[in-house]
XYZ file of C-alpha atoms in Angstrom:
563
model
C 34.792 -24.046 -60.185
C 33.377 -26.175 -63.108
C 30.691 -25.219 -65.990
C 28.168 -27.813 -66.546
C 25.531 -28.895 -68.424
C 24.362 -31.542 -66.028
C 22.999 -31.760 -62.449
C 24.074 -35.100 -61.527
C 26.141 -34.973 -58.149
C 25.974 -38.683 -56.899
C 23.700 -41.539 -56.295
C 21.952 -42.930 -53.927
C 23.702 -45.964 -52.165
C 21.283 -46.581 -48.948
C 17.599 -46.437 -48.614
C 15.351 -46.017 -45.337
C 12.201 -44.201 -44.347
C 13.779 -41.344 -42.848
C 16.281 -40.672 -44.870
C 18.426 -41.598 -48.282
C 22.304 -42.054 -48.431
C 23.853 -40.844 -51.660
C 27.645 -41.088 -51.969
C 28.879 -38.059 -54.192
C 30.969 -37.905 -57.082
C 34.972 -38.218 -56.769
C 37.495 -36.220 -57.807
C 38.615 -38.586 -60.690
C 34.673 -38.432 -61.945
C 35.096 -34.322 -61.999
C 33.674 -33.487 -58.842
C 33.576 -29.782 -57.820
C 32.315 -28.375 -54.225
C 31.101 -25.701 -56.094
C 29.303 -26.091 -59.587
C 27.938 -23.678 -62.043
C 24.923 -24.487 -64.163
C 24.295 -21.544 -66.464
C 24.233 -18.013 -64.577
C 23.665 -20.348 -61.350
C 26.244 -20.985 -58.627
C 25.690 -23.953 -56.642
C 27.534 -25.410 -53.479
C 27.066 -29.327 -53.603
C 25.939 -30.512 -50.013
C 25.002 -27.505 -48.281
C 23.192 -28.136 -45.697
C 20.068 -27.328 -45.742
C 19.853 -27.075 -49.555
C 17.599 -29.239 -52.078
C 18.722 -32.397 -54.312
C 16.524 -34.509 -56.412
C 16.773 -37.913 -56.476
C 15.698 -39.568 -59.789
C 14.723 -42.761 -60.605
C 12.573 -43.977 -63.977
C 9.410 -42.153 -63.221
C 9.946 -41.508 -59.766
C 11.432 -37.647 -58.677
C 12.093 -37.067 -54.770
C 12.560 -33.719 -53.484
C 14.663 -33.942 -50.403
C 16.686 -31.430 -48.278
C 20.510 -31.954 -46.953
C 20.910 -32.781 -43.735
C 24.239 -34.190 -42.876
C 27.905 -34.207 -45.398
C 30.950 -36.017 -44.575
C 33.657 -38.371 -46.133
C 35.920 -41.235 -45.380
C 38.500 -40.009 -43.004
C 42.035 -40.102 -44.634
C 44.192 -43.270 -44.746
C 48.023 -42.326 -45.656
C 50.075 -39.914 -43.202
C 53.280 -38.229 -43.249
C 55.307 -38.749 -40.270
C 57.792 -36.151 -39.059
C 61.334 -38.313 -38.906
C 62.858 -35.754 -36.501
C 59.881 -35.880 -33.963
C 58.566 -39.238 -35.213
C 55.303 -38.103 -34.829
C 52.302 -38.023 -37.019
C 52.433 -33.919 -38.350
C 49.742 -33.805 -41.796
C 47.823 -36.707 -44.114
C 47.681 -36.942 -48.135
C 43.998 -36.986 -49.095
C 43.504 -40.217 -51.086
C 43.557 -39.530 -54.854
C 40.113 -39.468 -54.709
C 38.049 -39.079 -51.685
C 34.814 -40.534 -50.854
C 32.112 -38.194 -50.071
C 28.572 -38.861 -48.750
C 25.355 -37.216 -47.945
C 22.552 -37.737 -45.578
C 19.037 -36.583 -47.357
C 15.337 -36.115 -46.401
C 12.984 -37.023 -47.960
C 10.301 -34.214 -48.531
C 7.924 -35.179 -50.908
C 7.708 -36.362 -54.723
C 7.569 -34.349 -57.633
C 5.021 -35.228 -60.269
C 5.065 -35.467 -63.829
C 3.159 -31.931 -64.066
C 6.215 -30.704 -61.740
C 3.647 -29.989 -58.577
C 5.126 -30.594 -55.431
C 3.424 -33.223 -53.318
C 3.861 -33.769 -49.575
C 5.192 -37.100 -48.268
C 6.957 -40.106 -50.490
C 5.022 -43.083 -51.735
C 7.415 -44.249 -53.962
C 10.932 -44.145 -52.680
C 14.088 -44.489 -55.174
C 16.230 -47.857 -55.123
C 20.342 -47.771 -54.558
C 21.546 -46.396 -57.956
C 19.145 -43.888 -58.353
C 20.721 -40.407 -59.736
C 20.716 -37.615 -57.355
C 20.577 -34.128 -59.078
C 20.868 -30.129 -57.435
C 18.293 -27.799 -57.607
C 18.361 -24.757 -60.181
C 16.672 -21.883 -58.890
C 13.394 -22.634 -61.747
C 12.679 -25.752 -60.249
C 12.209 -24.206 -56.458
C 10.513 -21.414 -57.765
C 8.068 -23.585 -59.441
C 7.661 -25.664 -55.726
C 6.103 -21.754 -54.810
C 4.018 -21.137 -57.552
C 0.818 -22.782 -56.443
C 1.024 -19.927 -53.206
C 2.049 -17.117 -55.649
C -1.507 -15.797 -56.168
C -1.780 -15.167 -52.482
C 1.102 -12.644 -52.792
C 2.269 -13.167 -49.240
C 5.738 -13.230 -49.692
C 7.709 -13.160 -46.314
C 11.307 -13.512 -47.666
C 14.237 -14.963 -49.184
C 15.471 -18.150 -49.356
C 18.033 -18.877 -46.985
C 20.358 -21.071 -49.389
C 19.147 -19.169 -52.513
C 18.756 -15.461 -52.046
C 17.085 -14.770 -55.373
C 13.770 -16.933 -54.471
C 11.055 -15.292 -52.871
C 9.453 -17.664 -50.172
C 5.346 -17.379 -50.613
C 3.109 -19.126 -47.800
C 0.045 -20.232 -48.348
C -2.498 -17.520 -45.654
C -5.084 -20.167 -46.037
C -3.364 -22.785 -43.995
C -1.249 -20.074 -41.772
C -3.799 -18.125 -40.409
C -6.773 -20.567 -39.787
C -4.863 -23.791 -38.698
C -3.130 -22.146 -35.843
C 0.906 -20.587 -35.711
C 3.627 -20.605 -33.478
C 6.242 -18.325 -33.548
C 9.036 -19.270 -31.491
C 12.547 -18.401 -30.974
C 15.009 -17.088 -28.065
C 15.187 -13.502 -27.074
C 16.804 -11.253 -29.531
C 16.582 -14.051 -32.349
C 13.664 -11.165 -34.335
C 10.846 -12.933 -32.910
C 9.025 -9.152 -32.864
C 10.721 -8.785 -36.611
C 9.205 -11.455 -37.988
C 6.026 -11.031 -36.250
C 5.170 -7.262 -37.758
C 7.022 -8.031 -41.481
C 3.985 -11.030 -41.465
C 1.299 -8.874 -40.082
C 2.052 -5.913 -42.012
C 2.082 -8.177 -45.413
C -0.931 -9.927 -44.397
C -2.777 -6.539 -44.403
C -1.090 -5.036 -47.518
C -2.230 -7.725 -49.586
C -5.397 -8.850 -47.886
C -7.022 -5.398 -46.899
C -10.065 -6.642 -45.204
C -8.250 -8.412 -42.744
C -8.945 -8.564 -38.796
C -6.549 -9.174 -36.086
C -6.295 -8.386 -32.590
C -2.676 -8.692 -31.342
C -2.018 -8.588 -27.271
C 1.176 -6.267 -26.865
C 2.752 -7.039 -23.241
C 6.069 -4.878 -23.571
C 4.375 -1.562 -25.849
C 6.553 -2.393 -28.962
C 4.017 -2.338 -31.386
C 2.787 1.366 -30.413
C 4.724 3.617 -28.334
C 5.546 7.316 -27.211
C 8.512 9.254 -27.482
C 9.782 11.787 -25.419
C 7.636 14.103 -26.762
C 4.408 12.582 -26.552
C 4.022 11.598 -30.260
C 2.560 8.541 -30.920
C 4.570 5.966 -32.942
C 3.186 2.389 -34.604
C 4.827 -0.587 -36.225
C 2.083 -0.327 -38.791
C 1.127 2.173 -41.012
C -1.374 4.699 -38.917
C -4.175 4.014 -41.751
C -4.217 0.089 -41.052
C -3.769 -0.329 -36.923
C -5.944 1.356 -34.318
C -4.221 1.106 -30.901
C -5.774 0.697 -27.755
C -4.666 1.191 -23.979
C -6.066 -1.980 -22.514
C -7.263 0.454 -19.284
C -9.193 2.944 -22.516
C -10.193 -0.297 -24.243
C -12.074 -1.134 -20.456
C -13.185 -4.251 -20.048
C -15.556 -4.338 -17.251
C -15.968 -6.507 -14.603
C -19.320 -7.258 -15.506
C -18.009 -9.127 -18.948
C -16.223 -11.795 -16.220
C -17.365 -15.276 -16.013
C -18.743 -16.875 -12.756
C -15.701 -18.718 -12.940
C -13.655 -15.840 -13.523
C -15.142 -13.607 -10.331
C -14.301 -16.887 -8.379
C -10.776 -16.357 -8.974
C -10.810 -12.926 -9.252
C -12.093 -12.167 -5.839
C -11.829 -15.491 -3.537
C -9.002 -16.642 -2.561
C -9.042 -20.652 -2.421
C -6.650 -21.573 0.613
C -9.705 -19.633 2.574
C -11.125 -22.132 4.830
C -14.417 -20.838 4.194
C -13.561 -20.295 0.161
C -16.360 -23.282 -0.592
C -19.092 -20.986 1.370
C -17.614 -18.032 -0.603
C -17.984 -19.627 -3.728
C -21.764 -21.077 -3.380
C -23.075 -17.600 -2.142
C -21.461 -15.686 -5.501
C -22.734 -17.958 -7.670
C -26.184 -17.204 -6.329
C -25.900 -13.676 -5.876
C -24.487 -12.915 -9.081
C -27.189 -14.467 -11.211
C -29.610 -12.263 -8.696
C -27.801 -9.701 -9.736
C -27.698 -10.308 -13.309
C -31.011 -10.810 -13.154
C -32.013 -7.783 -11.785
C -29.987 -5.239 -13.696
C -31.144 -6.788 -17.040
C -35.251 -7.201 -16.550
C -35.624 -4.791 -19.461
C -33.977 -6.766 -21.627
C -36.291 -9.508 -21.619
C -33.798 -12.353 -21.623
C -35.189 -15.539 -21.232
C -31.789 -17.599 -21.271
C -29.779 -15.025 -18.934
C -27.404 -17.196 -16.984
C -25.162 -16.453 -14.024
C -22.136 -15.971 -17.426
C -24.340 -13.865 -19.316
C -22.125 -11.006 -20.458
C -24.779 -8.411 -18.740
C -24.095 -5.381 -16.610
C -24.611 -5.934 -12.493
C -23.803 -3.321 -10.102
C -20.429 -4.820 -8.063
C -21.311 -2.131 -4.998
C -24.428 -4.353 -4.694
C -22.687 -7.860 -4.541
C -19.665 -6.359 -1.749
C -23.683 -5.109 -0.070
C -24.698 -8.770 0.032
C -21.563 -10.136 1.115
C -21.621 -7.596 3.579
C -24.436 -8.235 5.140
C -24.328 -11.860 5.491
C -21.121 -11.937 7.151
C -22.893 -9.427 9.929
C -26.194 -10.604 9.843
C -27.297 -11.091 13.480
C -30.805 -12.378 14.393
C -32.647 -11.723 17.960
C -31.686 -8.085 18.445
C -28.312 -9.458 18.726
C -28.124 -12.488 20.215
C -27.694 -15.369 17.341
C -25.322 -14.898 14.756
C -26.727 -15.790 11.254
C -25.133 -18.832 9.232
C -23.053 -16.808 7.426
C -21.336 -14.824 10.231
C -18.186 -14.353 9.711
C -17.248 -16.249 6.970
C -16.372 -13.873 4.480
C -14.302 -11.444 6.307
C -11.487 -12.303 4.211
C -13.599 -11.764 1.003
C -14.647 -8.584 2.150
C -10.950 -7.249 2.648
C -9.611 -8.865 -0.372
C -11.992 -7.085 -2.267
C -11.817 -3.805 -0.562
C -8.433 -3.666 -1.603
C -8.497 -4.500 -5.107
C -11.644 -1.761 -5.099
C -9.422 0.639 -3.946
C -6.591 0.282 -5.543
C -5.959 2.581 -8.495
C -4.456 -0.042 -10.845
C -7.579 -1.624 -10.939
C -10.566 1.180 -12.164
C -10.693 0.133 -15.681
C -11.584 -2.968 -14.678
C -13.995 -2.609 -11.324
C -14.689 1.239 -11.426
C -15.756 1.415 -15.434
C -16.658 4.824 -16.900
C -17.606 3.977 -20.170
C -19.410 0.254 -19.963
C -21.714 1.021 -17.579
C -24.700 -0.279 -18.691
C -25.639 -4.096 -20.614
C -26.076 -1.887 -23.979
C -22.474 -0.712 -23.887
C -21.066 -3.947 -24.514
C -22.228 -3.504 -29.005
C -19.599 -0.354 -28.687
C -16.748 -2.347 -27.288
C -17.191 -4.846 -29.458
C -16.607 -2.508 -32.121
C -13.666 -1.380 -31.041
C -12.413 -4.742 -30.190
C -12.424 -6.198 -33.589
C -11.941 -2.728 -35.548
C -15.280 -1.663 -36.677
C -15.419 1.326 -34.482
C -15.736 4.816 -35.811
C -12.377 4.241 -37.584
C -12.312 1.216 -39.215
C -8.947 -0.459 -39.223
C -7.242 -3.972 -39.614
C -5.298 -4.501 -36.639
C -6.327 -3.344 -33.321
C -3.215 -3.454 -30.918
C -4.238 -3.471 -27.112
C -1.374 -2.536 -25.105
C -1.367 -4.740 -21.516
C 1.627 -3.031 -20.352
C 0.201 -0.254 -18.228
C -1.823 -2.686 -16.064
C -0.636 -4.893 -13.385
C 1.042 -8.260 -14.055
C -1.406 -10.210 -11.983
C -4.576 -8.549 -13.644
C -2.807 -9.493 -17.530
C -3.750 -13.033 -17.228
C -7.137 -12.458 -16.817
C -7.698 -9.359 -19.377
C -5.698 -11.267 -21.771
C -8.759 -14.591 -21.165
C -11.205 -11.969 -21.791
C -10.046 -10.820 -24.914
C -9.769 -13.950 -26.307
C -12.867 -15.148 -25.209
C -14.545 -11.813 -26.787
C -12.835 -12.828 -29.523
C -14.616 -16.478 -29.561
C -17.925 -15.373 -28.742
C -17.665 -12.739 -31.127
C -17.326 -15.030 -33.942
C -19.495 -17.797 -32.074
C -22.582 -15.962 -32.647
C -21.662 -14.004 -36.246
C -24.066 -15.591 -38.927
C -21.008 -14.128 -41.211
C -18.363 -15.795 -39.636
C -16.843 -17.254 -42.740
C -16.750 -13.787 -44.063
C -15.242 -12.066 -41.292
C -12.223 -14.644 -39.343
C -10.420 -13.349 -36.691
C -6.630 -13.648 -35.760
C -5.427 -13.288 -32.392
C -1.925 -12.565 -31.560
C -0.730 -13.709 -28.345
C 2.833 -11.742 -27.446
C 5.084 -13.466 -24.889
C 2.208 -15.873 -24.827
C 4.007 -18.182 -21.843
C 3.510 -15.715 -18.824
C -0.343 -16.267 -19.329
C -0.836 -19.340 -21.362
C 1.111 -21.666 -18.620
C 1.644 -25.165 -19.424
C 1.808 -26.105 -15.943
C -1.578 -25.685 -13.627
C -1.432 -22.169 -12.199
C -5.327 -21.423 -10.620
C -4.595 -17.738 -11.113
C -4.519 -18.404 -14.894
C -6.797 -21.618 -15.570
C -9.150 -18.738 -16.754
C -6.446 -17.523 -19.655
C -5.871 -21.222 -20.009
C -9.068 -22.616 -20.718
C -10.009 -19.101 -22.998
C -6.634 -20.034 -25.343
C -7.275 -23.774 -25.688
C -10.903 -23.526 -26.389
C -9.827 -21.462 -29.351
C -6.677 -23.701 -29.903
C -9.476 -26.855 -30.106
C -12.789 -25.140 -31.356
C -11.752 -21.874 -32.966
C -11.236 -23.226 -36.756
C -14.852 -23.971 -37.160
C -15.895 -20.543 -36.140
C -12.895 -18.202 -38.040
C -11.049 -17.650 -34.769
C -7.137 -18.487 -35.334
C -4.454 -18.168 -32.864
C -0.653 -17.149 -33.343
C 1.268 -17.346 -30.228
C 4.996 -15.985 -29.762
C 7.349 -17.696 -27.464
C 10.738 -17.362 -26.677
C 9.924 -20.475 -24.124
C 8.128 -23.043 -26.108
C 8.465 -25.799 -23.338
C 6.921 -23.582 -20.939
C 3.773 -23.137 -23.075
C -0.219 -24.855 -23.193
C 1.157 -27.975 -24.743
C -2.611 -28.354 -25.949
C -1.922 -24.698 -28.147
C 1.044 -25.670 -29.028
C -0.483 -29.725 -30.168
C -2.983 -27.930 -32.239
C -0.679 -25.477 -34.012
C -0.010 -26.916 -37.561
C 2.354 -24.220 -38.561
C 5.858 -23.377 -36.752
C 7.963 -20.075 -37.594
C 10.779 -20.880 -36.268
C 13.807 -18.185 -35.384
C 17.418 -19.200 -33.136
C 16.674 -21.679 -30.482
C 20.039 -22.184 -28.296
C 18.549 -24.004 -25.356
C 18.632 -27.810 -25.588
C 15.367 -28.564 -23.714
C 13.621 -25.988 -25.821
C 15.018 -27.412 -29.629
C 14.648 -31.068 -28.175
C 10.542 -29.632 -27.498
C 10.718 -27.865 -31.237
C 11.157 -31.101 -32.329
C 8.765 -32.864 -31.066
C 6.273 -30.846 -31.945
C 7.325 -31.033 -35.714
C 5.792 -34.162 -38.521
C 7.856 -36.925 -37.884
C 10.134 -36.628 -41.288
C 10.909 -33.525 -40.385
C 12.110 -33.311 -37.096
C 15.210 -33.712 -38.150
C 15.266 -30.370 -39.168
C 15.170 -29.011 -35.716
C 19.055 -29.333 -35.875
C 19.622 -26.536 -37.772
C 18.043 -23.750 -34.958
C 21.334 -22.778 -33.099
C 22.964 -21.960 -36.285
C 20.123 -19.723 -37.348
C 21.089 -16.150 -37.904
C 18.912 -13.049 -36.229
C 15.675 -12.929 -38.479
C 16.405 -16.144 -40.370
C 13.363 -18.622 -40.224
C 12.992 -21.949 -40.122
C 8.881 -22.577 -41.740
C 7.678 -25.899 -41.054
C 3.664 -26.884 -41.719
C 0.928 -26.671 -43.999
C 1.175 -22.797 -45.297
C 4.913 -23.859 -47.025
C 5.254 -26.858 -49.657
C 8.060 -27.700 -47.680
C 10.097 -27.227 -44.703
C 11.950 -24.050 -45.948
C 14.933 -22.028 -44.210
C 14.609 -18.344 -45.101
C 15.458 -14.632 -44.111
C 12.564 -12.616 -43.301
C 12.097 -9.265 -44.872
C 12.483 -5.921 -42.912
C 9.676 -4.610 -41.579
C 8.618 -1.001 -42.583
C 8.276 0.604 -39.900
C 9.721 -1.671 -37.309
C 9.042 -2.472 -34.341
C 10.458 -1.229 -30.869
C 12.100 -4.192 -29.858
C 16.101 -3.326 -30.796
C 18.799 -3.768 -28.785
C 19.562 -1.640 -25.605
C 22.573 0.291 -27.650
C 25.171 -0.393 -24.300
C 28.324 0.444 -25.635
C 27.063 4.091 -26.874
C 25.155 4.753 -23.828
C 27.547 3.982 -21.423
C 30.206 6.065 -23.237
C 27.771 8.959 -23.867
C 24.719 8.650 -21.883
C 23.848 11.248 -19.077
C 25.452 12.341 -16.072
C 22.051 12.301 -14.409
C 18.828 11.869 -14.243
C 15.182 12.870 -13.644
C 14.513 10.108 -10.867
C 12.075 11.894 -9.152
C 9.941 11.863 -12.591
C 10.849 8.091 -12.400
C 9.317 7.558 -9.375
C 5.910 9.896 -10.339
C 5.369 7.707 -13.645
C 5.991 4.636 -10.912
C 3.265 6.123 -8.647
C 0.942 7.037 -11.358
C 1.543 3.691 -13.681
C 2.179 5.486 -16.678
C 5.244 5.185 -18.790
């Protein structure tokens, strides 16, 4: 290892859009994988690390993506085998590297996005001491949000910019087990630390954020003082808060041959309904969406008696005969079936009046004010998730739709394992989710609603969340159709980063988008507490586990739907 004074490494030999060639110092000109500059230790042509290219006026800050050199030329052959056994490296070997560009640095030594001015062959290309990246992060400093440490330099704190992040739309993505969860509840617990008055609703499918032990004590990823947690069947969302749309798919099935009959008589009883219900409200613009109480015994009632109305004591069946005998039994088992009373059978919103209280609890302004307000979605059934999940985020958007404060109070919703109900494909069972998520993907900036959905399968996601997202976390990625998606969702100059997201390590991240001044590699910090999404510990449970178990107890929480 060599002292220096100086930062020069190589020059650039080959200039195009995407990227700059720079052929490195030889041996004979002192070069030295490893350099030290001062206290600093620096590997020249890591990947992934920083170089400035210099030229006149002109400073380039680009990242590593690619080292190699000229393959050797002179060979020892084995006499006794006559075959070709080692090589001499040439005196001095020619080593190159392939660089992106990032961005120029100008003469006030702020970082700006994109190059205007690239550097001609010749131009000097310099490493990185740790002031110079530190001073790429100052401008974000103030906001305090520091989420780790740089990959390539562990003693640089990497600050995003919450501005950018949390109103522009994020994506987290990365396989399972990569610290998807991790990374997700280090951000959300900084976020709140550092900007107290903060307000996000996070949908929990798997209970990791907020859980039980064995002896019934409740336990949180975040501090009990800043997260109120909510069993999506306590929360209740009634049925009355559903869409026209969203009864349609709730309770008709379309293969029915008579689903188009079905679908014309809701439409008109439900606004009856609606109607009603609500006369002492005065409402002059009460539609057949209005998010208004209606009594759901009365619209089976109507149903009911269409489908057996009978004129002439008897002897002509009405129009509607018949035709919803399928609705009726559809419904009659979703009524009865226990899974579903927070939704159709509410105790609490009961009346139009009720809905001020849930909001309240919804966004955190409930008795107990808090931050983040966790709904849990695991103790209901899979096929009702979809469409609680469409109504939260469309509470969400209407919340902040009709606040004259909405600048002063944005919203973030968190989207867990957001491909089982934000489908890119066209499932009708979850248009409703669909539509909900990309009307805040598309709309929600204007009003302070943000988005941040988690994926461990971005190609099976709303490509229309995912196209308006202008911020990727990204953790491991293994799968080839996945990191060949990554990519094409990142700016065109730096796709070429999405090469590097097999070799990330469990909670390293790769931040691409507006909230960083560039596309920065980094290790996320712990989270305190963390969440409850380790590892199954196998090896120690299937040396010392139990000889037995309590599988009748399994099969009561099974029966009741409690875990």
């Amino acid at each position: 290892m060599q002292t220096s004074d100086t930062t020069l490494v190589g020059r650039i030999t080959e200039v195009s859009g995407g990227q700059l060639i720079a052929t490195l110092r030889t041996e004979a000109d002192g070069f030295e994988p490893v350099v030290k500059i001062g206290t600093e230790t620096l590997s020249v042509g890591q990947l992934g690390s920083q170089l400035i290219i210099k030229h006149r006026h002109i400073s380039v800050l680009g990242q590593v993506l690619r080292m190699w050199e000229d393959p050797p030329e002179e060979f020892i052959a084995n006499k006794s085998r006559e075959t070709m056994t080692g090589s001499i490296a040439k005196a001095s070997r020619t080593r190159y590297v392939s660089i992106l560009p990032l961005g120029e640095i100008n003469q006030q030594g702020e970082f700006i996005r994109g190059v205007k001015q690239f550097p001609v062959t010749g131009a000097e290309v310099h490493l990185v001491t740790a002031k110079q990246l530190e001073v790429l992060f100052d401008r974000f400093r103030n906001e305090d949000l520091a989420l780790g440490k740089l990959s390539s330099r562990a003693e640089i704190d990497v600050y995003l910019d919450p501005n950018p992040l949390f109103t522009r739309h994020l994506a987290i993505l990365g396989q399972s087990g990569a610290g998807k969860s991790w990374t997700v509840t280090s951000l959300l617990q900084k976020a709140v630390r550092t900007m107290p008055k903060a307000h996000i609703v996070m949908l929990d499918l798997h209970g990791e954020y907020g859980w039980k032990d064995d002896k019934g004590e409740m336990h949180s990823a975040f501090p009990p003082e800043m997260v109120h947690h909510l069993d999506a069947r306590e929360l209740e969302i009634p049925y009355w808060l559903l869409t026209y749309a969203e009864l349609v798919d709730f309770l008709i099935d379309k293969t029915d041959p008579t689903a188009t009959l079905q679908i014309a008589y809701l439409r008109d009883v439900l606004y009856a309904l609606r109607k009603k219900a609500n006369a002492h409200l005065g409402l002059e613009q009460l539609s057949v969406d209005s998010p208004v109480y209606f009594s759901i015994k009365e619209l089976y009632l109507h149903f009911k008696q269409a489908n057996e109305q009978q004129l002439d004591f008897g002897k002509t069946k009405g129009t509607l005969y018949g035709a919803f005998d399928n609705f009726l039994v559809r419904f009659q088992s979703m009524y009865n079936d226990k899974r579903y009373d927070f939704l159709l059978r509410p105790k609490k919103r009961t009346k139009s009046e009720d809905l001020e209280e849930l909001m309240r609890d919804f966004v955190g302004l409930g008795e107990e004010k808090r931050q983040v307000t966790v709904i849990d979605l695991s103790p209901i059934p899979s096929d009702v998730r979809p469409m609680v999940s469409s109504q939260i985020a469309r509470l969400a958007y209407e919340f902040n739709y009709w606040n004259p404060r909405r600048r002063e109070f944005p919203i973030l919703l968190v989207c867990e394992e957001a491909h089982q109900y934000l489908p890119k494909d066209g499932d009708p069972a979850l248009a409703a989710t669909r539509k909900a998520m990309e009307r805040i993907a598309k709309e929600g900036r204007k009003y302070g609603v943000a988005l941040c959905v988690i994926s461990q399968r971005p190609t099976e996601l709303s490509e229309t969340v995912l196209a308006q997202c202008s911020n990727y976390l990204c953790l491991r990625i293994s799968n080839p159709d996945d990191q060949a998606y990554v990519r094409g969702l990142m700016p065109e100059g730096e796709a070429d980063m999405a090469e590097t997201l097999a070799s990330l390590s469990r909670g390293e991240v790769l931040a691409v988008g507006d909230a960083t001044p560039l596309p920065t590699r980094f290790q996320v910090d712990v989270p305190n507490p963390p969440p409850a999404s380790s590892d199954v510990p196998l090896s120690k449970s299937w040396r010392t586990g139990p000889d037995d178990l309590d599988v009748g107890d399994i099969v009561n929480h099974w029966w009741q739907q409690k875990r």
